[in-house]
Coordinates of C-alpha atoms and ligand atoms in Angstrom, one line a residue:
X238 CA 0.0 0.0 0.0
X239 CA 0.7 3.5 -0.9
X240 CA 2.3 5.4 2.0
X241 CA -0.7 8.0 3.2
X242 CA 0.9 11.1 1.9
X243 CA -0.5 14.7 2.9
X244 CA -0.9 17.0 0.7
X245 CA -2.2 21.0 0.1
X246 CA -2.8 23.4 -2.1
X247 CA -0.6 26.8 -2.1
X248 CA -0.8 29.7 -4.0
X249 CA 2.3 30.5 -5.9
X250 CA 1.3 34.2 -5.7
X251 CA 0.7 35.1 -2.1
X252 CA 1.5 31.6 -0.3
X253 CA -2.2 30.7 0.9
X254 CA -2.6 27.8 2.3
X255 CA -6.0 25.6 1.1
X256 CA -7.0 21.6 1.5
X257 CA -8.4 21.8 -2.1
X258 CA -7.8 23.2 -5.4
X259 CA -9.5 26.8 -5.8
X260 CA -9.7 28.7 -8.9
X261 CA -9.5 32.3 -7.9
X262 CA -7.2 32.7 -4.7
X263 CA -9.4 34.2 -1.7
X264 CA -6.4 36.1 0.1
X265 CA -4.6 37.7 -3.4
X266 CA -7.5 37.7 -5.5
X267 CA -5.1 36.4 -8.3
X268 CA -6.5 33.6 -10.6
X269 CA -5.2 29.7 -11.9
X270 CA -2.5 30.1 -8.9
X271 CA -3.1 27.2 -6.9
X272 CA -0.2 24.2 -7.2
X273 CA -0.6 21.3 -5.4
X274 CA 2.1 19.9 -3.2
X275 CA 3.3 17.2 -1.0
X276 CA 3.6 18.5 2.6
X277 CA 4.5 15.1 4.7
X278 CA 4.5 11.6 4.2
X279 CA 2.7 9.4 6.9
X280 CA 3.7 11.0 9.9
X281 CA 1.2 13.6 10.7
X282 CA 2.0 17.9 9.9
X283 CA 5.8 18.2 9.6
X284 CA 7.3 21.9 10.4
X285 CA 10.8 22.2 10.0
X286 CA 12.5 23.1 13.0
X287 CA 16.3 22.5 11.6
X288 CA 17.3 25.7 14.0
X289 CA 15.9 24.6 17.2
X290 CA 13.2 26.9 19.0
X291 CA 13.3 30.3 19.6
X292 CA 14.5 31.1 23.4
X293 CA 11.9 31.6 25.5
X294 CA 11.2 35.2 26.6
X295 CA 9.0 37.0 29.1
X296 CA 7.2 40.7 28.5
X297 CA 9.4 43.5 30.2
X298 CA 8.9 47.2 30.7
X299 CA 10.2 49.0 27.8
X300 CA 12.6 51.1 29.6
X301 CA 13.9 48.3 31.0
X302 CA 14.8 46.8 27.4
X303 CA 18.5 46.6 26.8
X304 CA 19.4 48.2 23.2
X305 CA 22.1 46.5 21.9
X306 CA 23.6 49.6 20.2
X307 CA 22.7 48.7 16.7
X308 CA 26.1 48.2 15.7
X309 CA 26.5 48.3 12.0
X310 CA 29.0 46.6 10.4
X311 CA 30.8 48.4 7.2
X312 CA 30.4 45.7 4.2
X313 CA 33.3 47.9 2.3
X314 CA 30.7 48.3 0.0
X315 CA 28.9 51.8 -0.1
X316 CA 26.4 51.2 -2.5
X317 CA 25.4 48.2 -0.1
X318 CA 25.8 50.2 2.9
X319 CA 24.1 52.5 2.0
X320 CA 20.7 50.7 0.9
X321 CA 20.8 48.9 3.9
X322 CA 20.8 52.1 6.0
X323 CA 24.7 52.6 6.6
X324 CA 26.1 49.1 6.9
X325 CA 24.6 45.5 8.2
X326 CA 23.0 45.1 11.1
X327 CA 24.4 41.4 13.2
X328 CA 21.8 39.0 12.5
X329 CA 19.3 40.3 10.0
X330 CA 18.0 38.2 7.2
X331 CA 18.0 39.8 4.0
X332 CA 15.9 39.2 1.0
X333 CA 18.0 40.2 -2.5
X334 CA 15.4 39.8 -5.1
X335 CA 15.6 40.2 -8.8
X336 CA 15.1 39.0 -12.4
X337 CA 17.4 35.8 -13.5
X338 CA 20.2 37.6 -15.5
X339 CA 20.6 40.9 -13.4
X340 CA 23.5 40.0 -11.3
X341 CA 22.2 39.4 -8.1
X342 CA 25.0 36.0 -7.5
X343 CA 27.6 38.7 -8.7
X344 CA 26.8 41.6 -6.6
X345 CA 26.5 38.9 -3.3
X346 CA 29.5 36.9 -3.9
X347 CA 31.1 40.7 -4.2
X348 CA 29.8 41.3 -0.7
X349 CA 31.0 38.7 1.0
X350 CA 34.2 38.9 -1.2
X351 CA 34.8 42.4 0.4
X352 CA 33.7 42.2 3.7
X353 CA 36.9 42.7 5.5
X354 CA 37.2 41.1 8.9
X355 CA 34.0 39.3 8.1
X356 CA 34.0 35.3 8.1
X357 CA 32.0 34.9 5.3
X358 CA 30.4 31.6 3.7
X359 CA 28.6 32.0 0.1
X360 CA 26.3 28.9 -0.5
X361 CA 25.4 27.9 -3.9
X362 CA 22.8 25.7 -5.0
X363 CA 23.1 27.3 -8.8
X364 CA 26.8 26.9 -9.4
X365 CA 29.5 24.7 -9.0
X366 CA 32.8 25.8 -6.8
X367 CA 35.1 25.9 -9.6
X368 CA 32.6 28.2 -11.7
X369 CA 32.1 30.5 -8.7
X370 CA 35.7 30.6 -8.2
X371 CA 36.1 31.9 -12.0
X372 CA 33.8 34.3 -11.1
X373 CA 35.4 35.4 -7.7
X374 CA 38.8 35.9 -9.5
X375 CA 37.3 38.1 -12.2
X376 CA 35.8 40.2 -9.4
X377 CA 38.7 40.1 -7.3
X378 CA 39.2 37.8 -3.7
X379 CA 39.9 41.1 -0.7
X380 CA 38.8 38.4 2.1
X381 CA 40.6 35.0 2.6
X382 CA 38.1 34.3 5.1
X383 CA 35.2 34.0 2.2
X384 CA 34.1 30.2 2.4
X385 CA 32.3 28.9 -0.8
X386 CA 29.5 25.7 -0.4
X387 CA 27.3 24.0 -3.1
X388 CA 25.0 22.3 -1.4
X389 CA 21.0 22.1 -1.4
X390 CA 20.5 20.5 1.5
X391 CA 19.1 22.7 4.4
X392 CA 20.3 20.2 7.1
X393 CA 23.6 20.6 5.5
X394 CA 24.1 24.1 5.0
X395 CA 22.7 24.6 8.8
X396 CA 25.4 22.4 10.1
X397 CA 28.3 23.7 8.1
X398 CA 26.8 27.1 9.3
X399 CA 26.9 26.4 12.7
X400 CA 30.5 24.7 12.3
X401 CA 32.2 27.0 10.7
X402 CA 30.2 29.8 12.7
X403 CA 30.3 32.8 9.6
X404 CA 29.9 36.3 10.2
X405 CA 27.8 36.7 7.0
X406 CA 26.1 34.1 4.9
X407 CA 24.8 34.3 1.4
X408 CA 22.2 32.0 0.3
X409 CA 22.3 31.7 -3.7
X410 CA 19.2 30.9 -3.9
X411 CA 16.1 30.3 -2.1
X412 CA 14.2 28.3 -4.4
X413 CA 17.3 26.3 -5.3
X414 CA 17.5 24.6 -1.5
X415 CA 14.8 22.0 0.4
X416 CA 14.1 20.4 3.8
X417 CA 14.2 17.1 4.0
X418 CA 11.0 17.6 6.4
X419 CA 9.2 18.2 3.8
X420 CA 8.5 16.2 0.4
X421 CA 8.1 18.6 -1.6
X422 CA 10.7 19.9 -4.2
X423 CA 12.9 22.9 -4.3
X424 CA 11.0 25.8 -5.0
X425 CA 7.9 25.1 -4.1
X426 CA 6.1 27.7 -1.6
X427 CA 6.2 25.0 1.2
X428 CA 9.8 24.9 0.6
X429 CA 10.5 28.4 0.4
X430 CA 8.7 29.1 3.6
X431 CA 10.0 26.3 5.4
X432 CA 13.9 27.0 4.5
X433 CA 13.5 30.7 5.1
X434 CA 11.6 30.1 8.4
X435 CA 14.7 27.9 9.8
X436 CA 17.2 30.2 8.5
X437 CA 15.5 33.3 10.0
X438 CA 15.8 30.9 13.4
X439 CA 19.2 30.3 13.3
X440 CA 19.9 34.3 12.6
X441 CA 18.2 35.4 15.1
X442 CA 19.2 32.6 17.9
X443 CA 22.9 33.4 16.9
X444 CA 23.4 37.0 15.8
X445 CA 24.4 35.4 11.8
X446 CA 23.1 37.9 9.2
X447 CA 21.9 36.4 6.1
X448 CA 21.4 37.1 2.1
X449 CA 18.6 34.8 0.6
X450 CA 18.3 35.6 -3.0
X451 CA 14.9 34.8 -4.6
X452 CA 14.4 35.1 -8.0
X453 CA 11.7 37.4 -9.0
X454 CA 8.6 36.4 -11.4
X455 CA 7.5 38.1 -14.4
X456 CA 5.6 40.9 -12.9
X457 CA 7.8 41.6 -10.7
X458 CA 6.6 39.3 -7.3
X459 CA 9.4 37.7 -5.5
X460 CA 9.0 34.2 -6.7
X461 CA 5.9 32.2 -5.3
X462 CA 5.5 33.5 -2.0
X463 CA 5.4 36.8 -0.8
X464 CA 5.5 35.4 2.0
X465 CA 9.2 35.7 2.0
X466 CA 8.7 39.5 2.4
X467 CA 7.1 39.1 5.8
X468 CA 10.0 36.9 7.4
X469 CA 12.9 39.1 6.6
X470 CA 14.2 41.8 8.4
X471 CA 15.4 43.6 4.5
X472 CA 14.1 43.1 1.5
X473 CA 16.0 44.2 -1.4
X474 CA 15.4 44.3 -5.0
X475 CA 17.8 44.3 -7.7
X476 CA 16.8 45.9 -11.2
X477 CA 17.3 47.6 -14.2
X478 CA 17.5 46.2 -18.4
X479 CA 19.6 43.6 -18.5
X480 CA 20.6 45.3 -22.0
X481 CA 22.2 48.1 -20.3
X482 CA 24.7 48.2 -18.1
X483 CA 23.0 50.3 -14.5
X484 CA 21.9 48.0 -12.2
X485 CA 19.7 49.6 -9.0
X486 CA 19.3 48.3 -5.6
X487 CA 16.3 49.5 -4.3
X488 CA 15.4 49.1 -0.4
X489 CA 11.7 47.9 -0.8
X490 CA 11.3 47.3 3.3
X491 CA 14.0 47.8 5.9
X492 CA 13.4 47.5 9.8
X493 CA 16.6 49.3 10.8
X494 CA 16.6 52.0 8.2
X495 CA 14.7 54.0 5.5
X496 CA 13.4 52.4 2.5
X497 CA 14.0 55.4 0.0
X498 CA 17.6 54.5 -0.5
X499 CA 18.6 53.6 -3.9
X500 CA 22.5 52.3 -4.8
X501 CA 23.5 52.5 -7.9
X502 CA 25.7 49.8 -9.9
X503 CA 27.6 49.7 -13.1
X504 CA 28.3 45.9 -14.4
X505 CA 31.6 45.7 -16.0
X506 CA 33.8 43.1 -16.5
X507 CA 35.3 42.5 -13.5
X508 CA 31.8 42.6 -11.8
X509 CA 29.8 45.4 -10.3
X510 CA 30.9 49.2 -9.7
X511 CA 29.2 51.1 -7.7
X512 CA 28.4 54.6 -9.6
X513 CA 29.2 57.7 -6.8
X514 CA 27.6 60.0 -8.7
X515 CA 24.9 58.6 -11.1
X516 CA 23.7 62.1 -12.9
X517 CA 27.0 61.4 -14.7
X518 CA 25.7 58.5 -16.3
X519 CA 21.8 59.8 -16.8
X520 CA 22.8 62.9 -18.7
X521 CA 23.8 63.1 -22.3
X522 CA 25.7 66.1 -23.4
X523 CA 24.3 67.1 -27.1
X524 CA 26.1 68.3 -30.0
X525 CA 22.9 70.7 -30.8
X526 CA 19.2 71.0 -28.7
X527 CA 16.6 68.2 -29.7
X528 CA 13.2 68.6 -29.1
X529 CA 11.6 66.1 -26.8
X530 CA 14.5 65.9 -23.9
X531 CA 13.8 67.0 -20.5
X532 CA 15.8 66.8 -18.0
X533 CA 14.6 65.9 -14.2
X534 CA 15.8 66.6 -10.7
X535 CA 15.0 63.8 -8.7
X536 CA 15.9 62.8 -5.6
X537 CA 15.0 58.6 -4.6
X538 CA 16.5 58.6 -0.9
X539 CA 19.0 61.0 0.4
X540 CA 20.5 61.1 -2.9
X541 CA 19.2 63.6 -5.6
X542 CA 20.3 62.8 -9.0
X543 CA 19.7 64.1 -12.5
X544 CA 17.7 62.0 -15.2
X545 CA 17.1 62.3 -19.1
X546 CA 13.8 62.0 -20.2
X547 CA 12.9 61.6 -24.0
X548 CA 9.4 62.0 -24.9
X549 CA 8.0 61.5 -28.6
X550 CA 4.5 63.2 -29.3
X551 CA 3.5 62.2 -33.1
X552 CA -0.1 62.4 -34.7
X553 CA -2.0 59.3 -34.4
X554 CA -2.6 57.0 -37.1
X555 CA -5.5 55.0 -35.7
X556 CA -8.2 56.2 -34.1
X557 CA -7.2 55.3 -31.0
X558 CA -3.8 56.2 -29.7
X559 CA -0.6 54.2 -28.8
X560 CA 0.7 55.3 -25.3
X561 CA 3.7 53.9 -24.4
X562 CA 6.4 54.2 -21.4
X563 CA 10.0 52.4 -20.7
X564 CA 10.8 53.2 -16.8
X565 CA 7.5 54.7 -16.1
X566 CA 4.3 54.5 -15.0
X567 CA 2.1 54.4 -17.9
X568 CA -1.1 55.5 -16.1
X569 CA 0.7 58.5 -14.5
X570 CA 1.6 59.4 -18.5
X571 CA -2.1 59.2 -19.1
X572 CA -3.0 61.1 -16.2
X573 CA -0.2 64.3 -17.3
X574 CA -1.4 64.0 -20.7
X575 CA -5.4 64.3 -19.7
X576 CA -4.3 67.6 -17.5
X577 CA -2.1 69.1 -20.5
X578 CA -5.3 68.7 -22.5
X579 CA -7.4 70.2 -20.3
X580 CA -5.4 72.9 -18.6
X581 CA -3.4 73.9 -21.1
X582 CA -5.5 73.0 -24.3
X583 CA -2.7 70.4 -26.2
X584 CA -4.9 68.5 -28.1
X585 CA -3.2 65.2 -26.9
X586 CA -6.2 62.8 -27.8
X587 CA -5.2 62.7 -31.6
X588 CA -1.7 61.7 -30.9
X589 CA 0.4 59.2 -30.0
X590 CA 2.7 59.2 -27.0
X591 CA 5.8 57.8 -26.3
X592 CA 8.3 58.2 -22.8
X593 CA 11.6 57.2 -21.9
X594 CA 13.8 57.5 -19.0
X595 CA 17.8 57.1 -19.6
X596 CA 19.7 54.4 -18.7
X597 CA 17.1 52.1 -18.4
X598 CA 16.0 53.4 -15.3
X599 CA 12.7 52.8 -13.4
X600 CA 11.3 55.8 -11.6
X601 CA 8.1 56.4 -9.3
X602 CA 9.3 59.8 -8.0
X603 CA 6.4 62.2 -8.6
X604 CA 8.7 64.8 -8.3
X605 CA 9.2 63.9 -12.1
X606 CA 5.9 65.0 -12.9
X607 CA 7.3 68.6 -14.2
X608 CA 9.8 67.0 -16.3
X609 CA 7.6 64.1 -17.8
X610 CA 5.5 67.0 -19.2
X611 CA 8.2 69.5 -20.4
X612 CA 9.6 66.5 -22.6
X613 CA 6.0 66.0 -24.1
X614 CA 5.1 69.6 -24.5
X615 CA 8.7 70.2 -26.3
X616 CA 8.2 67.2 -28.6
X617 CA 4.8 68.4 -29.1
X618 CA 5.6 71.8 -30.3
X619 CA 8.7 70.3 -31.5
X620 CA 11.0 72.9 -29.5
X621 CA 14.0 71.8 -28.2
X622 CA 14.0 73.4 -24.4
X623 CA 16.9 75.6 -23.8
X624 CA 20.0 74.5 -22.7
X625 CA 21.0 74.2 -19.2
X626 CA 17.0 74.3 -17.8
X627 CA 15.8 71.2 -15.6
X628 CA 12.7 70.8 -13.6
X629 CA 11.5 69.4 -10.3
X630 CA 7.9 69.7 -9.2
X631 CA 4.6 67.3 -9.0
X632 CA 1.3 68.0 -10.9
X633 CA -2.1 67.8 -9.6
X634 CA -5.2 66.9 -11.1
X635 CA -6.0 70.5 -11.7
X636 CA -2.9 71.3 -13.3
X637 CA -1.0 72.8 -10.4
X638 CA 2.2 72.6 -10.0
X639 CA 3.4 71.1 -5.7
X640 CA 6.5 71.1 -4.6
X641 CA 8.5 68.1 -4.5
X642 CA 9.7 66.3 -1.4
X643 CA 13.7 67.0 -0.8
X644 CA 13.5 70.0 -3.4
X645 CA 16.2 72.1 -1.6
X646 CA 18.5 69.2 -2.7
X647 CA 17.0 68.6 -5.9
X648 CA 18.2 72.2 -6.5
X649 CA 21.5 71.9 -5.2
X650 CA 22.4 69.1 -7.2
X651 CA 20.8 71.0 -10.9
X652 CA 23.1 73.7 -9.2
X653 CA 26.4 71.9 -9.3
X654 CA 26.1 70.2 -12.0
X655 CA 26.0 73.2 -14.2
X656 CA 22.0 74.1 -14.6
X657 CA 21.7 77.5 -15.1
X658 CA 17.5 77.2 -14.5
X659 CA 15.4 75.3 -12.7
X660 CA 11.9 75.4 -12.6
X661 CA 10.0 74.2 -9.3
X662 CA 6.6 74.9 -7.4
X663 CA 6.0 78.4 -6.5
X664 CA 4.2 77.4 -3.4
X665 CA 7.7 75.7 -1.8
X666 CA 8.0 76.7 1.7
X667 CA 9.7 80.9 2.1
X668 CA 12.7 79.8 4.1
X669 CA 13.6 77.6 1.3
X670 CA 17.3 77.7 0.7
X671 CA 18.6 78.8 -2.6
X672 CA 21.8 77.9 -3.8
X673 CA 24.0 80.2 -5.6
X674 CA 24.9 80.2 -9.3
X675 CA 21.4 78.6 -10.1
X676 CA 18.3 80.7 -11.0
X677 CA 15.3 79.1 -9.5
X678 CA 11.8 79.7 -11.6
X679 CA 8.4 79.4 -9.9
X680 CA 6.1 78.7 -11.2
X681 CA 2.5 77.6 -10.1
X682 CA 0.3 75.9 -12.8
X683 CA 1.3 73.8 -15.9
X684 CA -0.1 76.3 -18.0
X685 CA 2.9 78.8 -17.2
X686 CA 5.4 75.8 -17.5
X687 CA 6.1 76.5 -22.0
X688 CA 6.9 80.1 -21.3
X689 CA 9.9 79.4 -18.8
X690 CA 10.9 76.1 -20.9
X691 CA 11.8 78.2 -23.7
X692 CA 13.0 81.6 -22.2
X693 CA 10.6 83.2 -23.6
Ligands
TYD258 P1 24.5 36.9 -12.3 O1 25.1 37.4 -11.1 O2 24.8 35.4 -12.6 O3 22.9 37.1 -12.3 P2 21.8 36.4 -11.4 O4 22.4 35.7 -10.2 O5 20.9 37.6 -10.9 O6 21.0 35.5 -12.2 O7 25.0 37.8 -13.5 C1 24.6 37.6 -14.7 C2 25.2 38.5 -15.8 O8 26.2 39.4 -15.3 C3 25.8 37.6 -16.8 O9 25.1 37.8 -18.0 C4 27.2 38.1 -17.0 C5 27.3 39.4 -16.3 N1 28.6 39.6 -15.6 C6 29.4 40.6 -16.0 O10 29.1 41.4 -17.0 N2 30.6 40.9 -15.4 C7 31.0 40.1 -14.3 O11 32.1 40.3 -13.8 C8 30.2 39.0 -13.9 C9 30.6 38.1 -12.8 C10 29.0 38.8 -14.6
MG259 MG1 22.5 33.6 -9.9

């Protein structure tokens, strides 16, 4: 007879848990996500408790609470250190996510390749010693004390961890490593949960910090379970077009820091670089003005930057018009446009619309609202907007014209880099700072945006 094998159904989406197949999952709402999987063989529910249970603890009065002095430890990275809020925090679990392709084994064997003073062991369930080793000498090996392990086992890699007692480990990935608890194979959302679970027990219970990379799916969910984003302390997502060479490592959720920060990565040769000063590498310098280039302050964390944007306005040759972004929100475009049309009377429903931000780059910073719409409105006129202008500001629905968050900086960095004119809200706060050698246009309503695009 058969062993008596249990068995559920998860969805790959959101990691809900259901005794039967369902069509449309009740807690994401997503459809045709439900996979069935093997939990446990005869015994009854199996969890995984590789790490041991969590010491017991009782409730004490806050004041009372010792703070260990969040002491952060420099990963001799700054792009890294950054994002994670100025260096790693002992015994956080970290959650690298990204597209297959994007470099996310390269950038965290380069961590733990550069963390000085750090025992570090990279575990690899994708690639084999010798190919990570080609890899590690084109990057370059800074720390002898970098241990490298293929293995897929849990059991095993929580053994070897506690053996050779790391500073820092990097699990390459997730969904490439199983439980033997559990009878299900690699990469399935019991799996996931299950690994993660026990390794966020063992950092916690011994002060280990941890990378899990997960691959990310198609539109852009850490693979199956979200889940994942609920047990660690950091999740972190790597993107950008793996045609182009900037790479961004975007904090998505951090409980020791901001989530704004953004580090910004070059791949090269020998690995990745991290980019100081990124408006460098967003700007192009022009032989002559072309119409349809904007240029944007924007500012994701701490860190303003400048950014290109090319827009292409052209009549439409179907009824209904093609709208089209790279980098961008597409219903933000639509929104802009609709306000252009009514406040400012561009006749935007008989044409077609195209945006693109430089360097492959994905923004969400409404700050970028002013510059979305000078690129369209100089494409549409077909004016090239004079040299040296950039804008910062966010649009409402009635055409006016807010400041942006952080647009002191925002200025300062137009400023030394060379702008001679930025335009921003008019209603930005009266102590506002204004940095010399810049001149700073207010203005208040989109309508008034054409006449200080073009000097006029
Ligand atoms: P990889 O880190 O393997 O991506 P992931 O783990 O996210 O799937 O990186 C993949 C790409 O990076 C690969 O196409 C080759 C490129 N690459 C370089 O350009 N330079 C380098 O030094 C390395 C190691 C990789
Ligand atoms: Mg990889």
């Amino acid at each position: 007879m058969a062993a008596k094998v249990k068995k559920a159904y998860f969805c790959k989406n959101c990691g809900f848990e259901a005794p039967k197949w369902l069509g449309k999952c009740p807690s994401c709402g997503e459809w045709n996500t439900f996979t069935e999987e093997i939990i446990a063989r005869e015994s009854g529910p199996v969890t995984a408790n590789v790490a041991g249970p969590l010491p017991t603890s009782c409730p004490q009065r806050v004041r009372d609470i010792r703070e260990s002095e969040h002491r952060r430890v420099d990963l001799g990275n700054p792009e890294v250190n950054r994002v994670l809020g100025g260096g790693l925090v002992p015994g956080s679990l970290i959650l690298l996510g990204g597209e297959p392709g994007i470099g996310k084994s390269t950038l965290s064997l380069q961590i733990a390749l550069a963390a000085n003073g750090l025992k570090t062991l990279y575990v690899s369930g994708e690639e084999s010693a010798e190919q990570i080793k080609m890899r590690a000498a084109r990057i370059g090996i800074g720390n002898d004390e970098c241990l490298i392990y293929p293995e897929t086992l849990l059991e095993n890699i929580i053994a070897q961890i506690a053996e050779q007692q790391p500073d820092l480990v990097v699990i390459d990935s997730i969904q490439t490593i199983y439980t033997e608890l559990l009878d299900s194979s690699a990469g399935s959302v019991s799996q996931i949960r299950e690994c993660a679970a026990s390794l966020l027990k063992y950092a916690k219970t011994t002060g280990t910090s941890i990378f899990i990379i997960g691959h990310i799916t198609k539109d852009g969910a850490i693979a199956g379970p979200k889940i994942l984003e609920h047990i660690v302390d950091v999740v972190l997502q790597f993107e950008g077009d793996s045609n182009n060479v900037y790479r961004i490592l975007r904090g998505i959720k951090n409980r020791f820091g901001a989530t704004f920060e953004i580090g910004v990565f070059e791949m090269l040769d020998a690995g990745l670089r991290g980019v100081d000063n990124p408006s460098e590498i967003l700007l192009t310098h022009y032989e002559e003005p072309l119409s349809g280039i904007a240029v944007g302050a924007s500012a994701d964390g701490v860190r303003p930057y400048l950014i290109e944007v090319q827009a292409l306005v052209s009549a439409a040759a179907y009824g209904t018009p093609q709208r089209s972004t790279t980098g961008y929100d597409a219903r933000r475009m639509n929104m802009l446009l609709a306000v252009l049309e009514k406040r400012v009377g561009m006749k935007m429903f008989q044409k077609d619309v195209f945006l693109n931000f430089a360097g492959g780059f994905k923004v969400a910073d409404p700050g970028l609202d002013l510059a979305v719409v000078a690129a369209v409105i100089s494409s549409y006129y077909d004016r090239p907007i004079a040299e040296g202008v950039c804008c910062a500001g966010e649009i409402g629905l009635s055409g006016e014209v807010r400041p942006a968050p952080r647009t002191e900086q925002r200025i300062s960095e137009a400023a030394r880099l060379g702008f001679r004119r930025i335009i921003v809200s008019g209603y930005l706060p009266k102590g506002a700072k204004r940095p010399k050698g810049i001149e700073v246009v207010t203005i208040n309503n989109i309508a008034q945006l054409p006449k200080a695009l073009f000097l006029e």
